[in-house]
Tab-separated table of C-alpha atoms and ligand atoms in Angstrom:
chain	number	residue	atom	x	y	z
A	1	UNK	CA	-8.142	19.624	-27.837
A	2	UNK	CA	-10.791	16.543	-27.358
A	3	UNK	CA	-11.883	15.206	-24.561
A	4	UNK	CA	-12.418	11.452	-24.953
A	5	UNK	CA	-14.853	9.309	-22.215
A	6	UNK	CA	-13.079	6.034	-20.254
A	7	UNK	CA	-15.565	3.685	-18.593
A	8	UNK	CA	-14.424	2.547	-15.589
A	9	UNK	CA	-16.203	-0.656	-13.783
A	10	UNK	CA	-15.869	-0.162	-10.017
A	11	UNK	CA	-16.463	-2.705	-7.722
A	12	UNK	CA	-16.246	-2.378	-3.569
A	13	UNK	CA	-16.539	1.429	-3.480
A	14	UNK	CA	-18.929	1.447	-0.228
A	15	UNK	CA	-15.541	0.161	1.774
A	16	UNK	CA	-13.224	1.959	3.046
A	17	UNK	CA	-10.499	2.189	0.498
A	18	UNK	CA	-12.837	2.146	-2.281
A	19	UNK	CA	-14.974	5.107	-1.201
A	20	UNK	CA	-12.511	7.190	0.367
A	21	UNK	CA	-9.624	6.978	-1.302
A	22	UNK	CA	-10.358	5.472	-4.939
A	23	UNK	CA	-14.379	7.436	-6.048
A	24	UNK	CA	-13.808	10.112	-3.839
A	25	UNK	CA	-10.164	11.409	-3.291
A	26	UNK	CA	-9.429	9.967	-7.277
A	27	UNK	CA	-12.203	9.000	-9.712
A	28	UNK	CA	-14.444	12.275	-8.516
A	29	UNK	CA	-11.511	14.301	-8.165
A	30	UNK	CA	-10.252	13.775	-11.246
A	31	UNK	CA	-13.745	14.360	-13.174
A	32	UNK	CA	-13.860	17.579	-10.878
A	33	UNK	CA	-10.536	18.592	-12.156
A	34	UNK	CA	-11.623	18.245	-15.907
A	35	UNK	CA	-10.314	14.310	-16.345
A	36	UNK	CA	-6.805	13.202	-17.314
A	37	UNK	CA	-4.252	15.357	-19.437
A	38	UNK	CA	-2.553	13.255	-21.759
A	39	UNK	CA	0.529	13.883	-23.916
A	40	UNK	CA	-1.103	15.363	-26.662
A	41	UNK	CA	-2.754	17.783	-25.121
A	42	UNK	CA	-6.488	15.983	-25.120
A	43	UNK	CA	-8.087	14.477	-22.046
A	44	UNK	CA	-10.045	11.608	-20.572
A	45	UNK	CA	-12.744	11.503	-18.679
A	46	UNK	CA	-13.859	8.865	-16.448
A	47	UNK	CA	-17.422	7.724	-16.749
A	48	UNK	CA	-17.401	5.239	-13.915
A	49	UNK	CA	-20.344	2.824	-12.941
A	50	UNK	CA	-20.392	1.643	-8.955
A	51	UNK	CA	-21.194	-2.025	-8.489
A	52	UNK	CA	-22.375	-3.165	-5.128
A	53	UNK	CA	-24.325	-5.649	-3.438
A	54	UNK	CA	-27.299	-3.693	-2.099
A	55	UNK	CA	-28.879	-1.192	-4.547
A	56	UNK	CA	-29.838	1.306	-1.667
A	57	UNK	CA	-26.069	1.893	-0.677
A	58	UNK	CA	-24.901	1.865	-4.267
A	59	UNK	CA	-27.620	4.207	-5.777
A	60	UNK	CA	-27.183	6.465	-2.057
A	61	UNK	CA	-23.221	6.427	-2.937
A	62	UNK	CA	-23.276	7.129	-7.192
A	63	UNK	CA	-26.211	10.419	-6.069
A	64	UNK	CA	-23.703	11.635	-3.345
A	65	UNK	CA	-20.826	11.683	-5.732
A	66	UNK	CA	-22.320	13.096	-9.001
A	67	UNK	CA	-21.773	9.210	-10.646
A	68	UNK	CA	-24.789	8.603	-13.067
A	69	UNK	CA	-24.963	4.779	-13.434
A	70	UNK	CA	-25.147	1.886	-10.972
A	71	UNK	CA	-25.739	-1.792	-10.873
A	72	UNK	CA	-25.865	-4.060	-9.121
A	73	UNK	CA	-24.960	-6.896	-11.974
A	74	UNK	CA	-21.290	-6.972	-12.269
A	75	UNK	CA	-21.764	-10.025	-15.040
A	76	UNK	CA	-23.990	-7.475	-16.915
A	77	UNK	CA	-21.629	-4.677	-16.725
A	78	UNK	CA	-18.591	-6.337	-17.533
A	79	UNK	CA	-20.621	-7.360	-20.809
A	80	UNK	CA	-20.627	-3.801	-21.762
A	81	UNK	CA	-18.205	-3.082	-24.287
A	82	UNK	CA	-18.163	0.753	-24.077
A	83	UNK	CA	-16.744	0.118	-20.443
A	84	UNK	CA	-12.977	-0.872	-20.937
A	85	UNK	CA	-11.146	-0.934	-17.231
A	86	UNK	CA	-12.430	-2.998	-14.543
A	87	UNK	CA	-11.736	-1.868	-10.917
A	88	UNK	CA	-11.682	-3.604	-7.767
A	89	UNK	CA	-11.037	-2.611	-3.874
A	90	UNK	CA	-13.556	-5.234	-2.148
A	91	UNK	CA	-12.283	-8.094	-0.134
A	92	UNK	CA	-8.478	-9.950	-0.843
A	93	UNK	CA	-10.366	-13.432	-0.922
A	94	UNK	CA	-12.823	-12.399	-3.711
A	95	UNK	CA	-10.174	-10.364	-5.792
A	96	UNK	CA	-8.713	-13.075	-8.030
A	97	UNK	CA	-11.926	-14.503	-9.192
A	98	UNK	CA	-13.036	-11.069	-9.660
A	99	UNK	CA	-9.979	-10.361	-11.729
A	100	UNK	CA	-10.254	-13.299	-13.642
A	101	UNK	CA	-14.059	-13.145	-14.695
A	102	UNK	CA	-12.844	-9.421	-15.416
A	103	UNK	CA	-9.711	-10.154	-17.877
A	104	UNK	CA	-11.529	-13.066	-19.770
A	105	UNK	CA	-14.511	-10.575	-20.447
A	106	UNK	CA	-11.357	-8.798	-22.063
A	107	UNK	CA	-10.972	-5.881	-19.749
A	108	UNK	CA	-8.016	-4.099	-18.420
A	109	UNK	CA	-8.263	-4.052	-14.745
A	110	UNK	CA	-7.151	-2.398	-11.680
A	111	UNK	CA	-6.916	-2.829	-7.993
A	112	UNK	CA	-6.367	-2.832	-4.307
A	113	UNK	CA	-3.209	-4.924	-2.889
A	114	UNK	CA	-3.096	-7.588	-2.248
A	115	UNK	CA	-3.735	-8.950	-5.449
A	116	UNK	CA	-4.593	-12.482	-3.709
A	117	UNK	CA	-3.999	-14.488	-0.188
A	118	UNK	CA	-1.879	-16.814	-2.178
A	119	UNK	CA	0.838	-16.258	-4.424
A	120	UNK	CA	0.009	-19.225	-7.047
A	121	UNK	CA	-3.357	-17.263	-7.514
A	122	UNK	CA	-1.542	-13.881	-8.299
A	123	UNK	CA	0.954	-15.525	-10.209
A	124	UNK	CA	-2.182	-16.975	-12.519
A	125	UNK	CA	-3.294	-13.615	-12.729
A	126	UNK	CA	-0.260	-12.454	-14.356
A	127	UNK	CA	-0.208	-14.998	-16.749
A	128	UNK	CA	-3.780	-14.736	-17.630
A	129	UNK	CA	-3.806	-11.115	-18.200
A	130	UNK	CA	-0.381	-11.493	-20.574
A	131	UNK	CA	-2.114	-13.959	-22.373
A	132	UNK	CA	-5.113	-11.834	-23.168
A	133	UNK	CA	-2.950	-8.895	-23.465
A	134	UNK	CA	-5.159	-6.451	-21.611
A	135	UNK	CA	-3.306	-3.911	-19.540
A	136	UNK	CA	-3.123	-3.800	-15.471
A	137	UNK	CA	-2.059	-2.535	-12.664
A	138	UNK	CA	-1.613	-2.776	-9.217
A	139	UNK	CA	-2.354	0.120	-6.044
A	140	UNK	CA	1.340	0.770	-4.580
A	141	UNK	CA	0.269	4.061	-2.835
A	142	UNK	CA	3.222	4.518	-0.951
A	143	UNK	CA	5.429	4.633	-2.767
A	144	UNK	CA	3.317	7.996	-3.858
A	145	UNK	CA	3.422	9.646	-0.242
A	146	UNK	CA	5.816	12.996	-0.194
A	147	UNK	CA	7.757	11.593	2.643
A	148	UNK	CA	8.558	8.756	0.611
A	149	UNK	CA	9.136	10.741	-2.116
A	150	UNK	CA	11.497	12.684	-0.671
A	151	UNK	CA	13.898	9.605	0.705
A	152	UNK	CA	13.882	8.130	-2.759
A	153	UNK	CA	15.037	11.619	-3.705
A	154	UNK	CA	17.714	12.038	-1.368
A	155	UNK	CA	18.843	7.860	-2.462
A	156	UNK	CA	19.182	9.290	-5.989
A	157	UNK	CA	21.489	11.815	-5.082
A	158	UNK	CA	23.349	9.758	-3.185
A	159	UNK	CA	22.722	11.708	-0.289
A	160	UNK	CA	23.316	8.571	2.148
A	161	UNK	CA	26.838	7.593	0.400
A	162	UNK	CA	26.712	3.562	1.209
A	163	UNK	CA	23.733	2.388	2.035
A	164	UNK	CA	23.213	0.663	5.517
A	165	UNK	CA	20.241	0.348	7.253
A	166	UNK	CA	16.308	0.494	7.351
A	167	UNK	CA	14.425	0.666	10.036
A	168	UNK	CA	10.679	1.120	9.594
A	169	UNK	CA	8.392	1.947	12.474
A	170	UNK	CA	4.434	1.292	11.347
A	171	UNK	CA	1.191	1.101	13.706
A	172	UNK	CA	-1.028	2.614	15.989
A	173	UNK	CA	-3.148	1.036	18.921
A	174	UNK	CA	-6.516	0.159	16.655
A	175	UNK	CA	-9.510	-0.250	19.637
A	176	UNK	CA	-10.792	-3.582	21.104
A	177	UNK	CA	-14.057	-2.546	20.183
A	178	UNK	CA	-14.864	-2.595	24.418
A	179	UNK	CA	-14.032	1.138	25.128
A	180	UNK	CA	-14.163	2.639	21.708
A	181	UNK	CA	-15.503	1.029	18.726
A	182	UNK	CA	-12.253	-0.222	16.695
A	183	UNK	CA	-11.123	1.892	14.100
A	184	UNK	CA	-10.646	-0.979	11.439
A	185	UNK	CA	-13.281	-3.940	10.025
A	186	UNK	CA	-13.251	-6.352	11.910
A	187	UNK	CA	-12.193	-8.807	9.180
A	188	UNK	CA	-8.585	-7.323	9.396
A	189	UNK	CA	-8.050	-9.611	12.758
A	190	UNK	CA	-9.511	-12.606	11.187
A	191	UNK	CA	-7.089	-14.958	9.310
A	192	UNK	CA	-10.276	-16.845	8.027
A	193	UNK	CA	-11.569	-13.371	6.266
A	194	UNK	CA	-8.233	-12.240	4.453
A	195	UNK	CA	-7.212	-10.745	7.685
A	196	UNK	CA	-3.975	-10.475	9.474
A	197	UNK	CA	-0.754	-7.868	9.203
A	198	UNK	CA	1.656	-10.021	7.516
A	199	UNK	CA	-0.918	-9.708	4.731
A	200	UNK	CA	-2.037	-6.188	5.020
A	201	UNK	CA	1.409	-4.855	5.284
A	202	UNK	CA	4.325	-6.999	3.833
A	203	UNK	CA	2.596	-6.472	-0.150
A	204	UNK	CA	3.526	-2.847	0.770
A	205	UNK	CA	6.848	-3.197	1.923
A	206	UNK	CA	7.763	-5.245	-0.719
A	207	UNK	CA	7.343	-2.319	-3.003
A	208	UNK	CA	9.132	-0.207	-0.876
A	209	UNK	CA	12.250	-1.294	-0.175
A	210	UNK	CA	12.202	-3.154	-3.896
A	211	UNK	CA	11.807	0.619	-5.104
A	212	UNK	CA	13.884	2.864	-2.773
A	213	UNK	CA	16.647	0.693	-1.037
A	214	UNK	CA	17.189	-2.213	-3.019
A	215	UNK	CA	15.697	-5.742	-3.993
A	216	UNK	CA	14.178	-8.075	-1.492
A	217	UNK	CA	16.246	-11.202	-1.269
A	218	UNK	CA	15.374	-12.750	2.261
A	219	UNK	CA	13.113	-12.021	5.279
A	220	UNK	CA	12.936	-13.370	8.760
A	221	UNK	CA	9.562	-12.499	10.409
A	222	UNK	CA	8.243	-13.027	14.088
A	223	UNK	CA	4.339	-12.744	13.676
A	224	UNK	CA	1.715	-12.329	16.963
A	225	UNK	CA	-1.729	-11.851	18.585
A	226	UNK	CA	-1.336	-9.789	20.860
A	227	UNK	CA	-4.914	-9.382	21.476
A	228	UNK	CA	-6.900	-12.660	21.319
A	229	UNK	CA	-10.481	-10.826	21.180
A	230	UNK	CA	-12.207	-8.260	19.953
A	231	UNK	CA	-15.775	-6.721	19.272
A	232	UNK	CA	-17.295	-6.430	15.519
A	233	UNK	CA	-18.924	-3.687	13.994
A	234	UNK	CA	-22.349	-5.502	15.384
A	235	UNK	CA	-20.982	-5.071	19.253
A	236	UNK	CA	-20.341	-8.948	19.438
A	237	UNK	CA	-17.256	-10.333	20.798
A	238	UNK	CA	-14.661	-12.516	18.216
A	239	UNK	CA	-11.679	-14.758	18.390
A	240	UNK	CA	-8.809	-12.761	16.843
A	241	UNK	CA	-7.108	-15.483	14.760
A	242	UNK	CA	-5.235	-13.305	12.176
A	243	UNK	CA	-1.556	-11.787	13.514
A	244	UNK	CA	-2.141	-8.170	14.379
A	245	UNK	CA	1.591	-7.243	14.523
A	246	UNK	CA	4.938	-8.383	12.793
A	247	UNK	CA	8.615	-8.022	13.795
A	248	UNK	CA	10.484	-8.478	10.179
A	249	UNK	CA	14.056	-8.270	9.105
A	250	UNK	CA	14.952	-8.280	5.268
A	251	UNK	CA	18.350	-8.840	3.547
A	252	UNK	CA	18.162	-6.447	0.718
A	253	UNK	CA	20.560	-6.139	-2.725
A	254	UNK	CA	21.236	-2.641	-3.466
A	255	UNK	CA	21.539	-0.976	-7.085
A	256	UNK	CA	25.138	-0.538	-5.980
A	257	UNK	CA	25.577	-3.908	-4.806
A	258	UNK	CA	25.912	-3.117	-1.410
A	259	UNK	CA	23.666	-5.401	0.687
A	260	UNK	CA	21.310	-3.534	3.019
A	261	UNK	CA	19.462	-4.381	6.297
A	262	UNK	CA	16.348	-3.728	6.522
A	263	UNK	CA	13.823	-3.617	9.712
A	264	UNK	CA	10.220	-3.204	9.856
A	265	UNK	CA	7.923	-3.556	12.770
A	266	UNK	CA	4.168	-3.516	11.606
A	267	UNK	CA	1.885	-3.453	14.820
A	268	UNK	CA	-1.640	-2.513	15.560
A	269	UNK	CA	-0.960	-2.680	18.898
A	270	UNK	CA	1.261	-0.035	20.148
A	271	UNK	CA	0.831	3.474	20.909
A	272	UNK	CA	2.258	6.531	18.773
A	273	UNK	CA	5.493	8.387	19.855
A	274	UNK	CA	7.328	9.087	17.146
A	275	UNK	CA	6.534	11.702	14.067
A	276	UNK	CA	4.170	10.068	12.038
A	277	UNK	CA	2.262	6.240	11.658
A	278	UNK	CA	4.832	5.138	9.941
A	279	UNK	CA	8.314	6.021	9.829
A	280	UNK	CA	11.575	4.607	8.068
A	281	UNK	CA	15.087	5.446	9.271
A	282	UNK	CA	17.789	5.515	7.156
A	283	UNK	CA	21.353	5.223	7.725
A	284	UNK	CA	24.307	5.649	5.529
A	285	UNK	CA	28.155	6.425	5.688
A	286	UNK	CA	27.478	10.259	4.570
A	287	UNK	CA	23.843	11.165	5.962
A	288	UNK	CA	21.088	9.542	7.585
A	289	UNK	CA	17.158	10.354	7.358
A	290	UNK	CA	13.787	9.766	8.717
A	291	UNK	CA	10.744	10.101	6.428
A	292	UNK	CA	7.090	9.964	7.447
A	293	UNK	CA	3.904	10.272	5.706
A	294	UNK	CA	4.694	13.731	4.785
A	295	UNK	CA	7.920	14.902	5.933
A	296	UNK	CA	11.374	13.843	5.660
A	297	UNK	CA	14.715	14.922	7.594
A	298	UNK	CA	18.417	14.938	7.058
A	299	UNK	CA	21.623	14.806	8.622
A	300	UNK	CA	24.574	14.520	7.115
A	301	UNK	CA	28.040	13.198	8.252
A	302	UNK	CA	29.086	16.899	8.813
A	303	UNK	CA	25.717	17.828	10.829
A	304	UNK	CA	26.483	14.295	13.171
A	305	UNK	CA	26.563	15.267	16.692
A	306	UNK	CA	29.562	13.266	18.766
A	307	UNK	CA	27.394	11.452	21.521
A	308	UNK	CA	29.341	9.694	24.263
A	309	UNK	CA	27.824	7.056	26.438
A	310	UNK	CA	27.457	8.392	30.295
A	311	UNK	CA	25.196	7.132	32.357
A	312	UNK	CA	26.135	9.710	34.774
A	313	UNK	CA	24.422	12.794	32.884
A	314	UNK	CA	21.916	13.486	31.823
A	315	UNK	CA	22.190	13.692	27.961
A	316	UNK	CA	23.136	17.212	27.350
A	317	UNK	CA	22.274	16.918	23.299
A	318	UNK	CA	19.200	17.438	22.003
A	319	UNK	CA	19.222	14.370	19.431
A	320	UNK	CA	15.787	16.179	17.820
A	321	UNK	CA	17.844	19.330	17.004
A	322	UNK	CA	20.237	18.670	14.419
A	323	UNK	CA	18.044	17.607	11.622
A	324	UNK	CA	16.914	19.497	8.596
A	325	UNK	CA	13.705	19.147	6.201
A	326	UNK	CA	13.850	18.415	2.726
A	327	UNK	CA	11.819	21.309	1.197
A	328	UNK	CA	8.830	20.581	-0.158
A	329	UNK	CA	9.608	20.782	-3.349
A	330	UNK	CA	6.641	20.085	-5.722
A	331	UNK	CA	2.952	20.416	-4.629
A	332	UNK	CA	2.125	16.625	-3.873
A	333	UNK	CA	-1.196	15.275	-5.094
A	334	UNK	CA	-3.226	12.611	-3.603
A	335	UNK	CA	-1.165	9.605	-4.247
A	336	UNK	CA	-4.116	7.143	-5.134
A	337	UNK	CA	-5.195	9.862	-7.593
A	338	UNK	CA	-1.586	10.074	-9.105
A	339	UNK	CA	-1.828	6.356	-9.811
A	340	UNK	CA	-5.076	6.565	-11.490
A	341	UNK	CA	-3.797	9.195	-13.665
A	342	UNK	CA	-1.054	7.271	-14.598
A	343	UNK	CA	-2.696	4.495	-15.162
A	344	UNK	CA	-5.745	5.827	-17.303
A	345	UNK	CA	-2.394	7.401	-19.603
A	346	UNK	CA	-0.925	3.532	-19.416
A	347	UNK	CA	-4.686	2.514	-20.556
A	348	UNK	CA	-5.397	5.244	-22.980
A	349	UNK	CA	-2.184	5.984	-25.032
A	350	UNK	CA	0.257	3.182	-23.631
A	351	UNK	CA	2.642	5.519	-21.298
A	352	UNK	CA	4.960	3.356	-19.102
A	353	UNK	CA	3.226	1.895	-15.764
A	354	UNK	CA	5.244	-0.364	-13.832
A	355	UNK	CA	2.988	-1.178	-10.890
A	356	UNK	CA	1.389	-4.444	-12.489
A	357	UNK	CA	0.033	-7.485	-11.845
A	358	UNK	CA	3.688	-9.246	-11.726
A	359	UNK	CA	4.707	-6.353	-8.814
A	360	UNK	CA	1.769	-7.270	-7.365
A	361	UNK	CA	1.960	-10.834	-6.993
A	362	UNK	CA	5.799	-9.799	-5.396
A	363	UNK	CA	4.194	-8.257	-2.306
A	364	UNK	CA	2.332	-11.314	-1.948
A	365	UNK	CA	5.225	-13.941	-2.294
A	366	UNK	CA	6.861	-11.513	-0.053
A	367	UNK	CA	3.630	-12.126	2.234
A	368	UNK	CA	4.335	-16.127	2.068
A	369	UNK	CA	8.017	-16.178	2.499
A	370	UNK	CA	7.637	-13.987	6.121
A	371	UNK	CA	4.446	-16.507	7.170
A	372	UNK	CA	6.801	-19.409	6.216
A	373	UNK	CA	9.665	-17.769	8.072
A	374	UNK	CA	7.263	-17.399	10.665
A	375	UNK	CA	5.714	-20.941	10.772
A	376	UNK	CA	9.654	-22.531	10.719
A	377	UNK	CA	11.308	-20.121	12.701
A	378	UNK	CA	14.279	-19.422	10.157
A	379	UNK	CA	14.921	-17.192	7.256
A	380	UNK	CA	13.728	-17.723	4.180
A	381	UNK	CA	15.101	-16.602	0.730
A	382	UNK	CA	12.842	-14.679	-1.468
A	383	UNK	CA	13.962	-15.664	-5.361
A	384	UNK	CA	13.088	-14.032	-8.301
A	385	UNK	CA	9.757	-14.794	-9.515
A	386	UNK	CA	9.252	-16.867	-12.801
A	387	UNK	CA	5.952	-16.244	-14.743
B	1	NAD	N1	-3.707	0.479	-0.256
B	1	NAD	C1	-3.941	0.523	1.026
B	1	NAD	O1	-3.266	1.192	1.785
B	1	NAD	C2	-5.082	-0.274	1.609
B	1	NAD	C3	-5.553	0.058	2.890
B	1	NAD	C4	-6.617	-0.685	3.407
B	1	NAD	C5	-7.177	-1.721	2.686
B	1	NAD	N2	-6.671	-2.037	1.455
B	1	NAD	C6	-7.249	-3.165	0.687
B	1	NAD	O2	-8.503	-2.770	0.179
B	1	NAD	C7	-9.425	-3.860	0.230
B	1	NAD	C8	-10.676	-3.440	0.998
B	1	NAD	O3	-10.296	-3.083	2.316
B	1	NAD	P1	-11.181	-2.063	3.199
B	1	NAD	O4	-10.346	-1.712	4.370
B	1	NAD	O5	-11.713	-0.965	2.326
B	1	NAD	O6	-12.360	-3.033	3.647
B	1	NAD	P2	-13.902	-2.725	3.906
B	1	NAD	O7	-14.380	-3.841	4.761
B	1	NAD	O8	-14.103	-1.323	4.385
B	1	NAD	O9	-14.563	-2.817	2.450
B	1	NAD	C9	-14.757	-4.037	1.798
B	1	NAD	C10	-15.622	-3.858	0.541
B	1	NAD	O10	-15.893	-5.161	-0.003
B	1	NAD	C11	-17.294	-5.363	-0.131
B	1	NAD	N3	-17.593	-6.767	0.185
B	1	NAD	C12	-17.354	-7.402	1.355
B	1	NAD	N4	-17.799	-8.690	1.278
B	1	NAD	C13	-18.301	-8.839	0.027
B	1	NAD	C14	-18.929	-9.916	-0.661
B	1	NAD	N5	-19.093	-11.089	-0.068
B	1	NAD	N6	-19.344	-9.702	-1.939
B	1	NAD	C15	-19.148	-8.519	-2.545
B	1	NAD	N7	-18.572	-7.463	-1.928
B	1	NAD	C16	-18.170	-7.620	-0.667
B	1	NAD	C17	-17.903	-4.445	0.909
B	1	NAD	O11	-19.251	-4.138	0.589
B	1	NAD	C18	-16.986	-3.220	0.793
B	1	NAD	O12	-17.357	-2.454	-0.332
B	1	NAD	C19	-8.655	-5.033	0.845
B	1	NAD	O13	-8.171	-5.866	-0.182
B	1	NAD	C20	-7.504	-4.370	1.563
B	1	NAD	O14	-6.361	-5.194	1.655
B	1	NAD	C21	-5.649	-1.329	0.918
C-alpha cells in the first residue's frame, strides 16, 4: 500500500467557507485521517499551499493548521508543476478569472458555487476546461447533508408513490449590524459585491431539486429588500442593494414524468420556527416527508391523520405526532469533506464525479432565469443548456 502526495492550490481560505469548511472541516481533516483511500487500496495525501493577500493572515492560518507552505503569489504557484488541482472559495466576482488563469496554467480546479454572477462566464468555463481537458468540479454540499440524504432515499424507494409537491422553507433573521453585529459579510447584501439571495441560494436549489425531485424546467421568482440598511464589519452604515429574500416557484419534470411543483422561500429576514434552517416538505399520493439539515420524517398514506376543518375547536390532533424518523442509517461525514474525497478519487484515478463545471454553470442560469422572472414579472422557462 503507497501513499502518493496531491498538491492542492488553495485560494480564499481566510473566509468563511474556505477556512471553516474547506482547510479545516476537509483538507486538514482528511490529512488527519491519513489522506484519501482509493480503489486499490493506496492513498493520497493532500499537500496543500494557502494563497492569500496578506502574508500575516496566511502564514498565521497555514501554522494554526499544520499546512507547511504559503504564498502569497498565486501566478508563482500555479507555475508549479508538482501542484496539480487549483482551489478556489474567495469572492463570486473574482472566481472566473481565477478559474481561467487556473485551467490555462493546465490545472484541474475546484470550487465554491457560484461558479460566476453570469451564466455566459460559467458557460466559458465549461468550454475552456473541456478544451484543455483538465478535470473539475463544482461544491454542491447539500446535496451531501443526511437530511437530504435521507429524502433522496425515501424518492428511490418510492416511498412518496407520485410525486407532488416541494415546499422548501430556508432562512434565519441575519442582524442589522445595530444591535448585534450581523452574522454574514457584509458583501452578501450588496448586489455591486456578488451579493444578493437569488445568487447565494438559487445555484443550490438548482442542484437539489435537479437531483432529488426532478429537472428544473421553469421558475417564477418574487425577489425583495426587506431591509434597506445595514452596518459593515467596520461599524459603518450601507445601502442594502442586493435582494435579501426570494419567494420562488419551479415547474419541475420528474424521472417518472410526472411534473412536480416546487416552492422555495429563501429569506434572511425571518425568524426560526420550524425544525431546522432549512426545511423541504414533500408530498406524495402514498407518504409525505420533511427533511432538515439532519433529520428527516415520514408519514405514510396509512399513518395520515383525517383532519376536518372546525373553526369551532380547538384542533384536537397533534399534527407533530404522527411522524416517524428515518434511522440514521450510515454514520454521515462532513459533506464538504465527502466531496473532496470524491473528487481527489475523480482527480487521481478517474472515478465518476458529476458535480462539474457544466452543473455548475446550471445553478447559475437557474440564478438568471428567477432575476429575469423577477425583473418581468412572469415565468420564465429554464431550457437545457448547450455547451
Ligand atoms: N457552499 C456554501 O454553502 C457556501 C456558503 C457561503 C458562501 N459560499 C461561497 O463561498 C465564497 C466565499 O464566501 P464567504 O462567505 O466565505 O465570504 P468571506 O467574505 O468570508 O470570504 C471571502 C474570501 O475572499 C477573499 N477576498 C475578498 N476580496 C478579495 C480580493 N479582492 N482579492 C483576493 N481575495 C479576496 C477574502 O480574503 C476571503 O478569503 C462565495 O463565492 C460564496 O458564494 C458558499
Amino acid at each position: 500500500m503507497a501513499t502518493r502526495r496531491l498538491g492542492i492550490i488553495m485560494n480564499g481560505v481566510t473566509g468563511r467557507m474556505g477556512m471553516n469548511q474547506h482547510l479545516i472541516r476537509s483538507i486538514a481533516a482528511i490529512r488527519d485521517g491519513g489522506g484519501v483511500a482509493l480503489s486499490n487500496g493506496d492513498r493520497v495525501m493532500p499537500d496543500p499551499i494557502l494563497i492569500g493577500r496578506n502574508a500575516e493572515k496566511i502564514e498565521a492560518l497555514a501554522k494554526a493548521h499544520g499546512v507547511a507552505r504559503w504564498s502569497t503569489d498565486l501566478a508563482k504557484a500555479l507555475t508549479d508543476r508538482d501542484d496539480t488541482v487549483f482551489f478556489d472559495a474567495a469572492t463570486t466576482q473574482m472566481r472566473p478569472a481565477l478559474l481561467t488563469q487556473a485551467i490555462e496554467a493546465g490545472k484541474h480546479v475546484y470550487c465554491e458555487k457560484p461558479v460566476a454572477t453570469h451564466l455566459d462566464a460559467a458557460l466559458a468555463l465549461v468550454r475552456k476546461a473541456n478544451t484543455k481537458g483538465i478535470k473539475h468540479g463544482v461544491v454542491q454540499d447539500k446535496l451531501f447533508l443526511p437530511g437530504l440524504m435521507k429524502l433522496k432515499m425515501l424518492v428511490d424507494s418510492g416511498f412518496f408513490g407520485r410525486l407532488l409537491s416541494v415546499r422548501g422553507e430556508f432562512g434565519y433573521w441575519v442582524f442589522e449590524g445595530d444591535l448585534q453585529p450581523a452574522q454574514r459579510p457584509s458583501w452578501n447584501y450588496r448586489a455591486e459585491d456578488g451579493g444578493g439571495i437569488i445568487l447565494d441560494m438559487l445555484c443550490h436549489w438548482r442542484y437539489v431539486l435537479d437531483n432529488l425531485f426532478g429537472d428544473v424546467q421553469s421558475v417564477s421568482c418574487l425577489g425583495a429588500t426587506h431591509i434597506a440598511q445595514r452596518i459593515d464589519e467596520q461599524g459603518k452604515t450601507y445601502q442594502a442593494t442586493a435582494d435579501d429574500a426570494a419567494y420562488a416557484t419551479f415547474e419541475l419534470a420528474a424521472r417518472g414524468g410526472e411534473r412536480v411543483i416546487a416552492q422555495i422561500n429563501s429569506s434572511w429576514t425571518t425568524r426560526v420556527r420550524r425544525d431546522d434552517l432549512v426545511t423541504f416538505h414533500v408530498d406524495g399520493t402514498h407518504g409525505s416527508a420533511v427533511a432538515g439539515l439532519h433529520d428527516c420524517r415520514t408519514q405514510s398514506r396509512v399513518n395520515t391523520p383525517k383532519p376536518v376543518w372546525n373553526p369551532d375547536v380547538k384542533q384536537p390532533l397533534d399534527f407533530f405526532a404522527h411522524w416517524q424518523p428515518v434511522p440514521e442509517y450510515t454514520a454521515f461525514d462532513n459533506g464538504f469533506k465527502v466531496q473532496w474525497e470524491a473528487f481527489i478519487r475523480h482527480v487521481v484515478e478517474d472515478a465518476p464525479f458529476k458535480w462539474n463545471l457544466l452543473e455548475g454553470a446550471k445553478g447559475v442560469q437557474l440564478v438568471e432565469c428567477a432575476l429575469k422572472s423577477w425583473k418581468e414579472r412572469r415565468w420564465v422557462d429554464v431550457p437545457a443548456l448547450a455547451v
